[in-house]
Amino acid sequence: MSTVQFLNVHKSFGQVEVLKGINLTVEEQQVVCLIGPSGSGKSTLLRCVNHLEMTTSGAITVGGRMIGYDVYGDRLREASQLEINRRRSKIGMVFQSFNLFGHMTAKENVMFGPIKLLKMSKKDAQAHAEELLKKVGLSDRMDNYPSQLSGGQQQRVAIARALSMKPEVMLFDEPTSALDPELVGEVLDVMNQLARDGMTMIVVTHEMGFAREMGDVVVFMDNGVIVEQGDPHEVLGNPQHERTKSFLAKVL
Ligand code: ADP
Ligand code: MG
């Protein structure tokens, strides 16, 4: 069963087409790493999965359901914001900038979604948050505010917060790019663990080591198209296309 499917996805901003017919299948429990130069459309592709952008044409399905459409096949509009929020909650997203609520502690950040959207009781949400924060190695930081945490710790809270909604898939958009180099490892370790636990993940990353070790598939995007995709050792070790070769020469 495929979890996320992109079928001839196009996306334009005004006259500028930034996704030019993306076809990609992400199977359940797969880790797909998306690499490519800045401006190639990687973030836009993730944002379309999470209803942060609407595709111009083509379709995206998650767990067999079409993103951006209701059960009658009509486009979800702003009026359906509640429905969009409900569906978005099943798709965990972690951004480069951690985006935590600054006025809430780590634990409150992780409790917020389940209480607000899943209507979980405060007691259950608290127990669940504690469990997740423990999982990301932050048992001793639960009552700290984001400003009292390092970037790596904040990003781990952000991961726990996304997991609190029991997502079907996790999307990561350069989750370690804003971190000091010595903090990258602790976030990658948490992502490694998630992958080993069987989470379906799409990861935009410049961490080629992670892509090689954890990726089931590496996808190289350039200028709005998928140039090549396949086994990480093949794509990274023996790229077939000039554009992939020249990109890898710069980052490896
Ligand atoms: P990447 O994540 O690979 O760096 P992006 O998806 O962020 O690429 O951007 C792809 C292209 O789309 C870029 O040229 C960017 O300027 C453009 N773009 C992204 N978001 C918008 C927007 N909201 N309005 C107009 N252009 C956008
Ligand atoms: Mg980006």
Coordinates of C-alpha atoms and ligand atoms in Angstrom, one line a residue:
M1 CA 0.0 0.0 0.0
S2 CA 1.4 3.4 -0.9
T3 CA 1.1 6.1 1.6
V4 CA 1.8 9.2 -0.5
Q5 CA 1.4 9.4 -4.2
F6 CA 2.1 12.3 -6.5
L7 CA 0.4 12.1 -9.9
N8 CA 1.6 14.6 -12.5
V9 CA 1.7 17.4 -9.9
H10 CA 2.1 20.9 -11.3
K11 CA 2.3 24.1 -9.3
S12 CA 2.7 27.7 -10.5
F13 CA 3.0 30.9 -8.7
G14 CA 1.6 33.4 -11.1
Q15 CA 3.4 32.8 -14.4
V16 CA 6.2 30.9 -12.8
E17 CA 5.9 27.1 -12.9
V18 CA 7.9 25.7 -10.0
L19 CA 6.6 22.0 -10.1
K20 CA 6.5 20.7 -13.6
G21 CA 4.8 17.3 -13.5
I22 CA 6.0 15.4 -10.4
N23 CA 5.3 11.7 -10.3
L24 CA 6.4 9.9 -7.1
T25 CA 5.2 7.0 -5.0
V26 CA 6.1 6.7 -1.3
E27 CA 5.3 3.3 0.1
E28 CA 4.3 2.7 3.7
Q29 CA 7.3 2.8 6.1
Q30 CA 9.6 4.1 3.4
V31 CA 12.1 6.9 3.9
V32 CA 12.3 9.1 0.8
C33 CA 15.1 11.7 0.8
L34 CA 14.6 14.7 -1.4
I35 CA 17.7 16.5 -2.5
G36 CA 18.4 19.2 -5.1
P37 CA 19.6 22.8 -5.5
S38 CA 18.0 25.7 -3.8
G39 CA 14.9 26.8 -5.7
S40 CA 14.2 23.5 -7.3
G41 CA 10.8 23.1 -5.7
K42 CA 11.5 20.8 -2.8
S43 CA 9.7 22.8 -0.1
T44 CA 6.8 23.6 -2.4
L45 CA 6.3 19.9 -3.0
L46 CA 6.2 19.2 0.8
R47 CA 3.9 22.2 1.3
C48 CA 1.4 20.9 -1.2
V49 CA 1.2 17.6 0.8
N50 CA 0.4 19.5 3.9
H51 CA -2.2 21.9 2.5
L52 CA 0.1 24.8 2.9
E53 CA 0.0 25.3 -0.9
M54 CA -2.6 24.1 -3.4
T55 CA -1.4 22.2 -6.5
T56 CA -2.3 23.9 -9.8
S57 CA -3.0 20.5 -11.4
G58 CA -2.4 16.9 -10.8
A59 CA -3.2 15.0 -7.6
I60 CA -1.6 14.1 -4.3
T61 CA -3.0 11.3 -2.2
V62 CA -2.1 10.4 1.3
G63 CA -3.4 7.0 2.5
G64 CA -5.6 6.9 -0.6
R65 CA -7.3 10.2 0.1
M66 CA -6.9 13.2 -2.2
I67 CA -5.2 16.2 -0.7
G68 CA -7.2 19.4 -1.2
Y69 CA -10.5 17.8 -2.2
D70 CA -13.5 16.8 -0.1
V71 CA -15.3 13.4 -0.4
Y72 CA -17.4 14.8 -3.3
G73 CA -14.4 15.7 -5.3
D74 CA -14.7 19.4 -4.8
R75 CA -11.8 21.6 -4.0
L76 CA -11.5 22.4 -0.3
R77 CA -11.7 26.2 0.2
E78 CA -10.9 28.5 3.1
A79 CA -14.5 27.7 4.3
S80 CA -13.3 24.2 4.9
Q81 CA -10.4 25.4 7.1
L82 CA -11.6 23.1 9.9
E83 CA -11.5 20.1 7.6
I84 CA -8.1 21.2 6.3
N85 CA -6.8 21.5 9.9
R86 CA -8.1 18.0 10.7
R87 CA -6.5 16.4 7.8
R88 CA -3.3 18.4 8.2
S89 CA -2.9 17.0 11.7
K90 CA -2.4 13.5 10.2
I91 CA 0.6 14.8 8.3
G92 CA 3.4 15.7 10.6
M93 CA 5.6 18.5 9.4
V94 CA 9.0 19.7 10.8
F95 CA 10.5 22.9 9.4
Q96 CA 14.0 24.3 9.4
S97 CA 12.9 27.0 11.8
F98 CA 11.4 25.0 14.7
N99 CA 8.2 27.1 14.9
L100 CA 7.4 26.2 18.6
F101 CA 4.9 28.3 20.5
G102 CA 7.2 30.5 22.5
H103 CA 4.9 31.1 25.4
M104 CA 4.4 27.4 26.1
T105 CA 6.7 24.9 27.7
A106 CA 8.0 21.9 25.8
K107 CA 5.3 19.7 27.3
E108 CA 2.5 22.3 26.6
N109 CA 3.7 22.5 23.0
V110 CA 3.3 18.8 22.6
M111 CA 0.0 18.7 24.4
F112 CA -1.6 21.5 22.4
G113 CA -2.6 19.6 19.2
P114 CA -4.1 16.5 20.9
I115 CA -6.2 18.6 23.2
K116 CA -7.3 21.1 20.6
L117 CA -7.8 18.9 17.6
L118 CA -8.0 15.3 18.9
K119 CA -10.1 16.4 21.9
M120 CA -7.9 14.3 24.1
S121 CA -8.3 14.9 27.9
K122 CA -5.6 17.0 29.5
K123 CA -4.5 14.1 31.6
D124 CA -4.1 11.8 28.6
A125 CA -2.4 14.5 26.5
Q126 CA 0.0 15.1 29.3
A127 CA 0.9 11.4 29.6
H128 CA 1.3 11.1 25.9
A129 CA 3.5 14.3 25.7
E130 CA 5.7 13.0 28.5
E131 CA 6.2 9.7 26.6
L132 CA 7.0 11.4 23.4
L133 CA 9.4 13.9 25.0
K134 CA 11.1 10.9 26.6
K135 CA 11.4 9.2 23.2
V136 CA 13.2 12.3 21.8
G137 CA 15.5 12.4 24.8
L138 CA 14.0 15.4 26.6
S139 CA 12.6 13.9 29.8
D140 CA 14.5 16.5 31.8
R141 CA 13.5 19.4 29.7
M142 CA 9.7 19.1 29.6
D143 CA 9.0 22.2 31.6
N144 CA 11.4 24.4 29.8
Y145 CA 10.3 27.2 27.4
P146 CA 11.7 27.2 23.9
S147 CA 14.0 30.1 24.7
Q148 CA 15.6 28.0 27.4
L149 CA 16.4 25.2 25.0
S150 CA 19.2 24.8 22.4
G151 CA 18.2 24.6 18.7
G152 CA 18.7 20.8 18.7
Q153 CA 16.4 20.5 21.7
Q154 CA 13.8 22.8 20.2
Q155 CA 13.8 20.7 17.0
R156 CA 13.3 17.5 19.0
V157 CA 10.3 19.1 20.7
A158 CA 9.0 20.0 17.3
I159 CA 9.3 16.4 16.2
A160 CA 7.6 15.2 19.4
R161 CA 4.8 17.8 18.7
A162 CA 4.3 16.5 15.2
L163 CA 4.2 12.9 16.5
S164 CA 1.6 13.8 19.1
M165 CA -1.0 13.9 16.4
K166 CA -0.2 10.3 15.4
P167 CA 0.6 11.2 11.8
E168 CA 0.5 8.8 8.9
V169 CA 3.5 10.4 7.4
M170 CA 6.2 12.8 8.6
L171 CA 7.5 15.5 6.3
F172 CA 10.9 17.1 7.2
D173 CA 12.0 20.3 5.4
E174 CA 15.8 20.7 6.1
P175 CA 15.3 20.0 9.8
T176 CA 19.0 20.4 10.6
S177 CA 19.9 23.3 8.3
A178 CA 19.5 26.0 11.0
L179 CA 21.4 24.1 13.7
D180 CA 25.0 24.5 14.8
P181 CA 27.0 21.6 13.5
E182 CA 27.4 20.0 16.9
L183 CA 23.6 19.8 17.3
V184 CA 22.9 18.2 14.0
G185 CA 23.6 14.6 15.3
E186 CA 21.1 14.6 18.1
V187 CA 18.3 15.5 15.6
L188 CA 19.4 13.0 13.0
D189 CA 19.5 10.3 15.8
V190 CA 15.9 10.9 16.6
M191 CA 15.0 10.8 12.9
N192 CA 17.0 7.5 12.6
Q193 CA 15.0 6.0 15.4
L194 CA 11.7 7.1 13.9
A195 CA 12.7 5.5 10.6
R196 CA 13.6 2.3 12.3
D197 CA 10.3 2.4 14.1
G198 CA 8.7 2.2 10.7
M199 CA 7.5 5.8 10.2
T200 CA 6.8 6.8 6.6
M201 CA 9.0 9.9 6.0
I202 CA 9.8 12.4 3.3
V203 CA 12.9 14.3 4.2
V204 CA 14.4 17.3 2.3
T205 CA 18.0 17.3 3.4
H206 CA 21.5 18.3 2.7
E207 CA 22.7 15.5 5.0
M208 CA 24.0 13.1 2.4
G209 CA 25.1 10.7 5.2
F210 CA 21.6 10.5 6.5
A211 CA 20.2 10.0 2.9
R212 CA 22.7 7.2 2.3
E213 CA 22.2 5.4 5.6
M214 CA 18.4 5.9 6.2
G215 CA 16.9 6.6 2.8
D216 CA 15.1 3.8 1.0
V217 CA 15.0 6.1 -2.0
V218 CA 16.8 9.2 -2.9
V219 CA 15.1 11.7 -5.3
F220 CA 17.1 14.4 -7.0
M221 CA 15.0 17.4 -8.1
D222 CA 16.1 20.3 -10.2
N223 CA 14.1 23.1 -11.7
G224 CA 10.7 21.6 -10.8
V225 CA 11.3 18.1 -12.1
I226 CA 12.6 14.8 -10.7
V227 CA 15.8 14.2 -12.6
E228 CA 16.5 10.8 -11.1
Q229 CA 15.5 8.6 -8.3
G230 CA 16.5 5.3 -6.9
D231 CA 18.6 3.4 -4.4
P232 CA 20.7 5.9 -2.4
H233 CA 23.9 4.2 -3.1
E234 CA 23.2 4.3 -6.8
V235 CA 21.9 7.9 -7.0
L236 CA 24.6 9.3 -4.7
G237 CA 27.4 6.9 -5.8
N238 CA 26.8 6.5 -9.5
P239 CA 24.5 9.3 -10.7
Q240 CA 23.4 9.0 -14.3
H241 CA 22.5 12.6 -15.1
E242 CA 24.9 15.5 -15.6
R243 CA 22.8 17.7 -13.4
T244 CA 22.9 15.2 -10.5
K245 CA 26.6 14.8 -11.0
S246 CA 27.3 18.5 -10.8
F247 CA 25.0 19.0 -7.8
L248 CA 26.7 16.1 -5.9
A249 CA 30.1 17.4 -6.8
K250 CA 29.2 20.6 -4.9
V251 CA 27.7 19.0 -1.8
L252 CA 29.6 15.8 -1.2
Ligands
ADP1 P1 13.5 24.7 -2.6 O1 12.8 24.3 -1.4 O2 13.9 23.5 -3.5 O3 14.7 25.6 -2.4 P2 11.1 26.2 -3.2 O4 10.0 25.1 -3.3 O5 11.2 26.9 -1.9 O6 12.5 25.5 -3.5 O7 11.0 27.2 -4.3 C1 10.8 26.9 -5.7 C2 10.6 28.1 -6.5 O8 9.3 28.6 -6.2 C3 11.5 29.3 -6.2 O9 11.9 29.9 -7.4 C4 10.8 30.2 -5.3 O10 11.2 31.5 -5.4 C5 9.4 30.0 -5.8 N1 8.3 30.2 -4.7 C6 8.2 29.4 -3.6 N2 7.1 29.9 -2.9 C7 6.6 30.9 -3.6 C8 5.5 31.8 -3.4 N3 4.7 31.7 -2.3 N4 5.3 32.8 -4.3 C9 6.1 32.9 -5.4 N5 7.1 32.1 -5.7 C10 7.4 31.1 -4.8
MG2 MG 13.3 24.7 0.6

